[in-house]
Protein backbone atom coordinates (compact mmCIF):
# COMPACT_ATOMS: atom_id res chain seq x y z
CA UNK A 1 0.00 0.00 0.00
CA UNK A 2 1.35 3.46 -0.91
CA UNK A 3 2.33 5.71 1.96
CA UNK A 4 2.77 9.43 1.25
CA UNK A 5 5.26 9.49 4.12
CA UNK A 6 7.38 6.88 2.32
CA UNK A 7 8.99 9.50 0.13
CA UNK A 8 9.77 11.49 3.27
CA UNK A 9 11.68 8.76 5.15
CA UNK A 10 15.15 10.32 4.86
CA UNK A 11 13.86 13.76 5.77
CA UNK A 12 11.76 12.37 8.65
CA UNK A 13 14.84 10.53 9.95
CA UNK A 14 16.89 13.75 9.95
CA UNK A 15 14.11 15.56 11.81
CA UNK A 16 13.84 12.71 14.34
CA UNK A 17 17.63 12.74 14.86
CA UNK A 18 17.62 16.48 15.49
CA UNK A 19 14.63 16.34 17.86
CA UNK A 20 16.11 13.41 19.80
CA UNK A 21 19.46 15.18 20.13
CA UNK A 22 17.77 18.38 21.34
CA UNK A 23 15.39 16.72 23.84
CA UNK A 24 17.33 13.63 24.93
CA UNK A 25 14.18 11.60 24.27
CA UNK A 26 13.31 8.77 21.94
CA UNK A 27 11.55 10.22 18.89
CA UNK A 28 9.41 8.14 16.52
CA UNK A 29 7.75 9.33 13.33
CA UNK A 30 5.12 7.06 11.83
CA UNK A 31 3.02 6.80 8.73
CA UNK A 32 -0.39 5.17 9.18
CA UNK A 33 1.08 1.67 9.40
CA UNK A 34 4.59 1.68 10.83
CA UNK A 35 7.41 3.62 12.45
CA UNK A 36 9.31 5.15 9.49
CA UNK A 37 11.92 7.08 11.51
CA UNK A 38 13.28 6.71 15.03
CA UNK A 39 16.12 8.35 16.93
CA UNK A 40 17.55 8.29 20.43
CA UNK A 41 17.53 5.55 23.05
CA UNK A 42 15.85 2.35 21.90
CA UNK A 43 15.30 3.33 18.26
CA UNK A 44 16.09 -0.18 16.94
CA UNK A 45 13.17 -1.56 18.98
CA UNK A 46 10.74 0.75 17.14
CA UNK A 47 12.03 1.39 13.60
CA UNK A 48 10.05 -0.47 10.95
CA UNK A 49 7.58 -1.92 13.47
CA UNK A 50 3.81 -1.83 12.93
CA UNK A 51 1.92 0.78 14.95
CA UNK A 52 -0.51 -0.47 17.61
CA UNK A 53 -4.27 -0.54 17.02
CA UNK A 54 -4.71 2.12 19.72
CA UNK A 55 -2.24 4.42 17.96
CA UNK A 56 -4.05 3.82 14.64
CA UNK A 57 -7.32 4.77 16.34
CA UNK A 58 -5.79 7.90 17.91
CA UNK A 59 -4.51 8.99 14.49
CA UNK A 60 -7.90 8.34 12.86
CA UNK A 61 -9.48 10.57 15.51
CA UNK A 62 -6.76 13.23 14.95
CA UNK A 63 -6.05 13.00 18.64
CA UNK A 64 -3.14 14.45 20.55
CA UNK A 65 -2.03 12.69 23.72
CA UNK A 66 0.28 13.14 26.68
CA UNK A 67 0.39 10.30 29.19
CA UNK A 68 2.44 8.18 31.56
CA UNK A 69 2.04 4.37 31.91
CA UNK A 70 -0.12 4.47 35.02
CA UNK A 71 -2.79 6.54 33.27
CA UNK A 72 -5.74 4.87 31.51
CA UNK A 73 -5.18 6.99 28.38
CA UNK A 74 -1.60 5.64 27.95
CA UNK A 75 -1.29 3.64 24.71
CA UNK A 76 1.30 1.27 23.26
CA UNK A 77 3.13 2.70 20.24
CA UNK A 78 3.87 -0.55 18.41
CA UNK A 79 2.14 -3.94 18.25
CA UNK A 80 5.06 -5.86 19.82
CA UNK A 81 6.03 -4.58 23.23
CA UNK A 82 9.25 -2.56 23.22
CA UNK A 83 9.28 -2.17 26.99
CA UNK A 84 7.51 0.51 28.96
CA UNK A 85 8.33 4.14 28.52
CA UNK A 86 7.56 6.60 31.27
CA UNK A 87 6.06 9.39 29.27
CA UNK A 88 4.63 9.92 25.81
CA UNK A 89 3.57 12.85 23.71
CA UNK A 90 1.79 12.07 20.44
CA UNK A 91 0.70 14.49 17.72
CA UNK A 92 -0.85 13.59 14.33
CA UNK A 93 0.76 14.69 11.06
CA UNK A 94 -1.88 16.26 8.83
CA UNK A 95 -1.38 16.89 5.11
CA UNK A 96 -4.08 18.56 2.99
CA UNK A 97 -6.70 17.70 5.62
CA UNK A 98 -5.75 14.01 5.93
CA UNK A 99 -3.85 12.35 8.76
CA UNK A 100 -0.75 10.69 7.29
CA UNK A 101 1.16 9.75 10.45
CA UNK A 102 2.28 10.89 13.89
CA UNK A 103 5.22 12.41 15.75
CA UNK A 104 5.89 10.72 19.08
CA UNK A 105 8.21 11.76 21.90
CA UNK A 106 8.99 9.05 24.48
CA UNK A 107 10.88 9.38 27.75
CA UNK A 108 12.42 6.54 29.75
CA UNK A 109 13.28 8.85 32.66
CA UNK A 110 10.71 8.45 35.43
CA UNK A 111 11.46 11.99 36.61
CA UNK A 112 10.52 13.53 33.26
CA UNK A 113 6.92 14.73 33.12
CA UNK A 114 6.05 15.85 29.65
CA UNK A 115 4.32 19.16 29.46
CA UNK A 116 3.58 22.10 27.21
CA UNK A 117 7.13 22.28 25.78
CA UNK A 118 7.06 18.66 24.58
CA UNK A 119 3.54 19.08 23.23
CA UNK A 120 4.60 22.14 21.25
CA UNK A 121 7.75 20.42 19.94
CA UNK A 122 5.68 17.47 18.66
CA UNK A 123 3.03 19.83 17.22
CA UNK A 124 5.73 21.88 15.47
CA UNK A 125 7.40 18.77 14.01
CA UNK A 126 4.04 17.36 12.85
CA UNK A 127 3.04 20.67 11.27
CA UNK A 128 6.37 20.99 9.48
CA UNK A 129 6.32 17.42 8.13
CA UNK A 130 2.69 17.82 7.01
CA UNK A 131 3.53 21.01 5.12
CA UNK A 132 6.58 19.39 3.51
CA UNK A 133 4.32 16.66 2.11
CA UNK A 134 1.99 19.23 0.54
CA UNK A 135 4.75 20.48 -1.77
mmCIF file with all atom_site columns, N, CA and C in Angstrom, residues 69-110:
data_model
loop_
_atom_site.group_PDB
_atom_site.id
_atom_site.type_symbol
_atom_site.label_atom_id
_atom_site.label_alt_id
_atom_site.label_comp_id
_atom_site.label_asym_id
_atom_site.label_entity_id
_atom_site.label_seq_id
_atom_site.pdbx_PDB_ins_code
_atom_site.Cartn_x
_atom_site.Cartn_y
_atom_site.Cartn_z
_atom_site.occupancy
_atom_site.B_iso_or_equiv
_atom_site.pdbx_formal_charge
_atom_site.auth_seq_id
_atom_site.auth_comp_id
_atom_site.auth_asym_id
_atom_site.auth_atom_id
_atom_site.pdbx_PDB_model_num
ATOM 1   N N  . UNK A 1 69  ? 2.601  5.729  31.897 1.00 0.00 ? 69  UNK A N  1
ATOM 2   C CA . UNK A 1 69  ? 2.045  4.374  31.908 1.00 0.00 ? 69  UNK A CA 1
ATOM 3   C C  . UNK A 1 69  ? 0.911  4.118  32.896 1.00 0.00 ? 69  UNK A C  1
ATOM 4   N N  . UNK A 1 70  ? 0.926  4.769  34.047 1.00 0.00 ? 70  UNK A N  1
ATOM 5   C CA . UNK A 1 70  ? -0.124 4.470  35.022 1.00 0.00 ? 70  UNK A CA 1
ATOM 6   C C  . UNK A 1 70  ? -1.480 5.090  34.689 1.00 0.00 ? 70  UNK A C  1
ATOM 7   N N  . UNK A 1 71  ? -1.526 5.926  33.668 1.00 0.00 ? 71  UNK A N  1
ATOM 8   C CA . UNK A 1 71  ? -2.794 6.541  33.270 1.00 0.00 ? 71  UNK A CA 1
ATOM 9   C C  . UNK A 1 71  ? -3.560 5.645  32.300 1.00 0.00 ? 71  UNK A C  1
ATOM 10  N N  . UNK A 1 72  ? -4.895 5.669  32.398 1.00 0.00 ? 72  UNK A N  1
ATOM 11  C CA . UNK A 1 72  ? -5.738 4.869  31.506 1.00 0.00 ? 72  UNK A CA 1
ATOM 12  C C  . UNK A 1 72  ? -5.550 5.249  30.045 1.00 0.00 ? 72  UNK A C  1
ATOM 13  N N  . UNK A 1 73  ? -5.284 6.531  29.775 1.00 0.00 ? 73  UNK A N  1
ATOM 14  C CA . UNK A 1 73  ? -5.176 6.986  28.383 1.00 0.00 ? 73  UNK A CA 1
ATOM 15  C C  . UNK A 1 73  ? -3.856 6.590  27.726 1.00 0.00 ? 73  UNK A C  1
ATOM 16  N N  . UNK A 1 74  ? -2.898 6.065  28.485 1.00 0.00 ? 74  UNK A N  1
ATOM 17  C CA . UNK A 1 74  ? -1.599 5.637  27.946 1.00 0.00 ? 74  UNK A CA 1
ATOM 18  C C  . UNK A 1 74  ? -1.811 4.547  26.895 1.00 0.00 ? 74  UNK A C  1
ATOM 19  N N  . UNK A 1 75  ? -1.125 4.649  25.764 1.00 0.00 ? 75  UNK A N  1
ATOM 20  C CA . UNK A 1 75  ? -1.293 3.639  24.713 1.00 0.00 ? 75  UNK A CA 1
ATOM 21  C C  . UNK A 1 75  ? 0.057  3.074  24.265 1.00 0.00 ? 75  UNK A C  1
ATOM 22  N N  . UNK A 1 76  ? 0.071  1.812  23.838 1.00 0.00 ? 76  UNK A N  1
ATOM 23  C CA . UNK A 1 76  ? 1.303  1.266  23.263 1.00 0.00 ? 76  UNK A CA 1
ATOM 24  C C  . UNK A 1 76  ? 1.537  1.904  21.884 1.00 0.00 ? 76  UNK A C  1
ATOM 25  N N  . UNK A 1 77  ? 2.789  2.090  21.524 1.00 0.00 ? 77  UNK A N  1
ATOM 26  C CA . UNK A 1 77  ? 3.125  2.704  20.239 1.00 0.00 ? 77  UNK A CA 1
ATOM 27  C C  . UNK A 1 77  ? 3.161  1.657  19.123 1.00 0.00 ? 77  UNK A C  1
ATOM 28  N N  . UNK A 1 78  ? 3.757  0.500  19.420 1.00 0.00 ? 78  UNK A N  1
ATOM 29  C CA . UNK A 1 78  ? 3.874  -0.554 18.407 1.00 0.00 ? 78  UNK A CA 1
ATOM 30  C C  . UNK A 1 78  ? 3.156  -1.812 18.880 1.00 0.00 ? 78  UNK A C  1
ATOM 31  N N  . UNK A 1 79  ? 2.883  -2.709 17.928 1.00 0.00 ? 79  UNK A N  1
ATOM 32  C CA . UNK A 1 79  ? 2.142  -3.938 18.247 1.00 0.00 ? 79  UNK A CA 1
ATOM 33  C C  . UNK A 1 79  ? 2.931  -4.858 19.186 1.00 0.00 ? 79  UNK A C  1
ATOM 34  N N  . UNK A 1 80  ? 4.241  -5.041 18.907 1.00 0.00 ? 80  UNK A N  1
ATOM 35  C CA . UNK A 1 80  ? 5.059  -5.857 19.815 1.00 0.00 ? 80  UNK A CA 1
ATOM 36  C C  . UNK A 1 80  ? 5.564  -4.941 20.913 1.00 0.00 ? 80  UNK A C  1
ATOM 37  N N  . UNK A 1 81  ? 5.579  -5.416 22.125 1.00 0.00 ? 81  UNK A N  1
ATOM 38  C CA . UNK A 1 81  ? 6.035  -4.577 23.231 1.00 0.00 ? 81  UNK A CA 1
ATOM 39  C C  . UNK A 1 81  ? 7.513  -4.246 23.078 1.00 0.00 ? 81  UNK A C  1
ATOM 40  N N  . UNK A 1 82  ? 7.845  -2.993 23.271 1.00 0.00 ? 82  UNK A N  1
ATOM 41  C CA . UNK A 1 82  ? 9.246  -2.560 23.223 1.00 0.00 ? 82  UNK A CA 1
ATOM 42  C C  . UNK A 1 82  ? 9.692  -2.146 24.620 1.00 0.00 ? 82  UNK A C  1
ATOM 43  N N  . UNK A 1 83  ? 8.959  -2.581 25.630 1.00 0.00 ? 83  UNK A N  1
ATOM 44  C CA . UNK A 1 83  ? 9.277  -2.171 26.993 1.00 0.00 ? 83  UNK A CA 1
ATOM 45  C C  . UNK A 1 83  ? 8.529  -0.889 27.315 1.00 0.00 ? 83  UNK A C  1
ATOM 46  N N  . UNK A 1 84  ? 8.283  -0.671 28.570 1.00 0.00 ? 84  UNK A N  1
ATOM 47  C CA . UNK A 1 84  ? 7.506  0.506  28.964 1.00 0.00 ? 84  UNK A CA 1
ATOM 48  C C  . UNK A 1 84  ? 8.338  1.773  28.911 1.00 0.00 ? 84  UNK A C  1
ATOM 49  N N  . UNK A 1 85  ? 7.733  2.814  28.447 1.00 0.00 ? 85  UNK A N  1
ATOM 50  C CA . UNK A 1 85  ? 8.330  4.141  28.517 1.00 0.00 ? 85  UNK A CA 1
ATOM 51  C C  . UNK A 1 85  ? 7.582  4.888  29.602 1.00 0.00 ? 85  UNK A C  1
ATOM 52  N N  . UNK A 1 86  ? 8.187  5.897  30.154 1.00 0.00 ? 86  UNK A N  1
ATOM 53  C CA . UNK A 1 86  ? 7.563  6.597  31.266 1.00 0.00 ? 86  UNK A CA 1
ATOM 54  C C  . UNK A 1 86  ? 6.693  7.764  30.848 1.00 0.00 ? 86  UNK A C  1
ATOM 55  N N  . UNK A 1 87  ? 6.900  8.280  29.697 1.00 0.00 ? 87  UNK A N  1
ATOM 56  C CA . UNK A 1 87  ? 6.065  9.386  29.265 1.00 0.00 ? 87  UNK A CA 1
ATOM 57  C C  . UNK A 1 87  ? 5.946  9.385  27.765 1.00 0.00 ? 87  UNK A C  1
ATOM 58  N N  . UNK A 1 88  ? 4.810  9.873  27.253 1.00 0.00 ? 88  UNK A N  1
ATOM 59  C CA . UNK A 1 88  ? 4.629  9.921  25.808 1.00 0.00 ? 88  UNK A CA 1
ATOM 60  C C  . UNK A 1 88  ? 3.855  11.174 25.430 1.00 0.00 ? 88  UNK A C  1
ATOM 61  N N  . UNK A 1 89  ? 4.285  11.743 24.330 1.00 0.00 ? 89  UNK A N  1
ATOM 62  C CA . UNK A 1 89  ? 3.569  12.849 23.706 1.00 0.00 ? 89  UNK A CA 1
ATOM 63  C C  . UNK A 1 89  ? 3.368  12.446 22.258 1.00 0.00 ? 89  UNK A C  1
ATOM 64  N N  . UNK A 1 90  ? 2.118  12.505 21.792 1.00 0.00 ? 90  UNK A N  1
ATOM 65  C CA . UNK A 1 90  ? 1.790  12.066 20.435 1.00 0.00 ? 90  UNK A CA 1
ATOM 66  C C  . UNK A 1 90  ? 1.000  13.166 19.738 1.00 0.00 ? 90  UNK A C  1
ATOM 67  N N  . UNK A 1 91  ? 1.397  13.477 18.504 1.00 0.00 ? 91  UNK A N  1
ATOM 68  C CA . UNK A 1 91  ? 0.704  14.492 17.719 1.00 0.00 ? 91  UNK A CA 1
ATOM 69  C C  . UNK A 1 91  ? 0.553  13.988 16.285 1.00 0.00 ? 91  UNK A C  1
ATOM 70  N N  . UNK A 1 92  ? -0.651 14.081 15.700 1.00 0.00 ? 92  UNK A N  1
ATOM 71  C CA . UNK A 1 92  ? -0.854 13.595 14.330 1.00 0.00 ? 92  UNK A CA 1
ATOM 72  C C  . UNK A 1 92  ? -0.201 14.524 13.297 1.00 0.00 ? 92  UNK A C  1
ATOM 73  N N  . UNK A 1 93  ? 0.244  13.929 12.204 1.00 0.00 ? 93  UNK A N  1
ATOM 74  C CA . UNK A 1 93  ? 0.763  14.690 11.064 1.00 0.00 ? 93  UNK A CA 1
ATOM 75  C C  . UNK A 1 93  ? -0.387 14.807 10.069 1.00 0.00 ? 93  UNK A C  1
ATOM 76  N N  . UNK A 1 94  ? -0.757 16.039 9.734  1.00 0.00 ? 94  UNK A N  1
ATOM 77  C CA . UNK A 1 94  ? -1.884 16.261 8.830  1.00 0.00 ? 94  UNK A CA 1
ATOM 78  C C  . UNK A 1 94  ? -1.385 16.942 7.559  1.00 0.00 ? 94  UNK A C  1
ATOM 79  N N  . UNK A 1 95  ? -1.779 16.371 6.419  1.00 0.00 ? 95  UNK A N  1
ATOM 80  C CA . UNK A 1 95  ? -1.384 16.895 5.114  1.00 0.00 ? 95  UNK A CA 1
ATOM 81  C C  . UNK A 1 95  ? -2.641 17.051 4.264  1.00 0.00 ? 95  UNK A C  1
ATOM 82  N N  . UNK A 1 96  ? -2.919 18.262 3.817  1.00 0.00 ? 96  UNK A N  1
ATOM 83  C CA . UNK A 1 96  ? -4.082 18.559 2.992  1.00 0.00 ? 96  UNK A CA 1
ATOM 84  C C  . UNK A 1 96  ? -5.367 17.994 3.607  1.00 0.00 ? 96  UNK A C  1
ATOM 85  N N  . UNK A 1 97  ? -5.494 18.127 4.919  1.00 0.00 ? 97  UNK A N  1
ATOM 86  C CA . UNK A 1 97  ? -6.700 17.698 5.616  1.00 0.00 ? 97  UNK A CA 1
ATOM 87  C C  . UNK A 1 97  ? -6.743 16.236 6.018  1.00 0.00 ? 97  UNK A C  1
ATOM 88  N N  . UNK A 1 98  ? -5.765 15.434 5.593  1.00 0.00 ? 98  UNK A N  1
ATOM 89  C CA . UNK A 1 98  ? -5.748 14.009 5.931  1.00 0.00 ? 98  UNK A CA 1
ATOM 90  C C  . UNK A 1 98  ? -4.629 13.695 6.916  1.00 0.00 ? 98  UNK A C  1
ATOM 91  N N  . UNK A 1 99  ? -4.896 12.810 7.855  1.00 0.00 ? 99  UNK A N  1
ATOM 92  C CA . UNK A 1 99  ? -3.850 12.349 8.760  1.00 0.00 ? 99  UNK A CA 1
ATOM 93  C C  . UNK A 1 99  ? -2.977 11.366 7.985  1.00 0.00 ? 99  UNK A C  1
ATOM 94  N N  . UNK A 1 100 ? -1.660 11.584 8.021  1.00 0.00 ? 100 UNK A N  1
ATOM 95  C CA . UNK A 1 100 ? -0.746 10.693 7.295  1.00 0.00 ? 100 UNK A CA 1
ATOM 96  C C  . UNK A 1 100 ? 0.267  10.037 8.221  1.00 0.00 ? 100 UNK A C  1
ATOM 97  N N  . UNK A 1 101 ? 0.215  10.344 9.517  1.00 0.00 ? 101 UNK A N  1
ATOM 98  C CA . UNK A 1 101 ? 1.160  9.750  10.455 1.00 0.00 ? 101 UNK A CA 1
ATOM 99  C C  . UNK A 1 101 ? 1.123  10.470 11.788 1.00 0.00 ? 101 UNK A C  1
ATOM 100 N N  . UNK A 1 102 ? 2.204  10.261 12.572 1.00 0.00 ? 102 UNK A N  1
ATOM 101 C CA . UNK A 1 102 ? 2.279  10.886 13.889 1.00 0.00 ? 102 UNK A CA 1
ATOM 102 C C  . UNK A 1 102 ? 3.730  11.133 14.278 1.00 0.00 ? 102 UNK A C  1
ATOM 103 N N  . UNK A 1 103 ? 3.924  12.150 15.114 1.00 0.00 ? 103 UNK A N  1
ATOM 104 C CA . UNK A 1 103 ? 5.216  12.411 15.749 1.00 0.00 ? 103 UNK A CA 1
ATOM 105 C C  . UNK A 1 103 ? 5.049  12.021 17.211 1.00 0.00 ? 103 UNK A C  1
ATOM 106 N N  . UNK A 1 104 ? 5.989  11.237 17.720 1.00 0.00 ? 104 UNK A N  1
ATOM 107 C CA . UNK A 1 104 ? 5.888  10.718 19.076 1.00 0.00 ? 104 UNK A CA 1
ATOM 108 C C  . UNK A 1 104 ? 7.187  10.976 19.830 1.00 0.00 ? 104 UNK A C  1
ATOM 109 N N  . UNK A 1 105 ? 7.075  11.582 21.003 1.00 0.00 ? 105 UNK A N  1
ATOM 110 C CA . UNK A 1 105 ? 8.208  11.757 21.898 1.00 0.00 ? 105 UNK A CA 1
ATOM 111 C C  . UNK A 1 105 ? 8.015  10.788 23.060 1.00 0.00 ? 105 UNK A C  1
ATOM 112 N N  . UNK A 1 106 ? 9.055  10.020 23.390 1.00 0.00 ? 106 UNK A N  1
ATOM 113 C CA . UNK A 1 106 ? 8.989  9.050  24.483 1.00 0.00 ? 106 UNK A CA 1
ATOM 114 C C  . UNK A 1 106 ? 10.143 9.287  25.446 1.00 0.00 ? 106 UNK A C  1
ATOM 115 N N  . UNK A 1 107 ? 9.856  9.207  26.737 1.00 0.00 ? 107 UNK A N  1
ATOM 116 C CA . UNK A 1 107 ? 10.879 9.379  27.751 1.00 0.00 ? 107 UNK A CA 1
ATOM 117 C C  . UNK A 1 107 ? 10.987 8.124  28.594 1.00 0.00 ? 107 UNK A C  1
ATOM 118 N N  . UNK A 1 108 ? 12.211 7.688  28.860 1.00 0.00 ? 108 UNK A N  1
ATOM 119 C CA . UNK A 1 108 ? 12.420 6.543  29.747 1.00 0.00 ? 108 UNK A CA 1
ATOM 120 C C  . UNK A 1 108 ? 12.821 7.008  31.144 1.00 0.00 ? 108 UNK A C  1
ATOM 121 N N  . UNK A 1 109 ? 12.900 8.300  31.351 1.00 0.00 ? 109 UNK A N  1
ATOM 122 C CA . UNK A 1 109 ? 13.279 8.847  32.657 1.00 0.00 ? 109 UNK A CA 1
ATOM 123 C C  . UNK A 1 109 ? 12.026 9.082  33.486 1.00 0.00 ? 109 UNK A C  1
ATOM 124 N N  . UNK A 1 110 ? 11.910 8.364  34.589 1.00 0.00 ? 110 UNK A N  1
ATOM 125 C CA . UNK A 1 110 ? 10.709 8.446  35.430 1.00 0.00 ? 110 UNK A CA 1
ATOM 126 C C  . UNK A 1 110 ? 10.500 9.858  35.978 1.00 0.00 ? 110 UNK A C  1
#
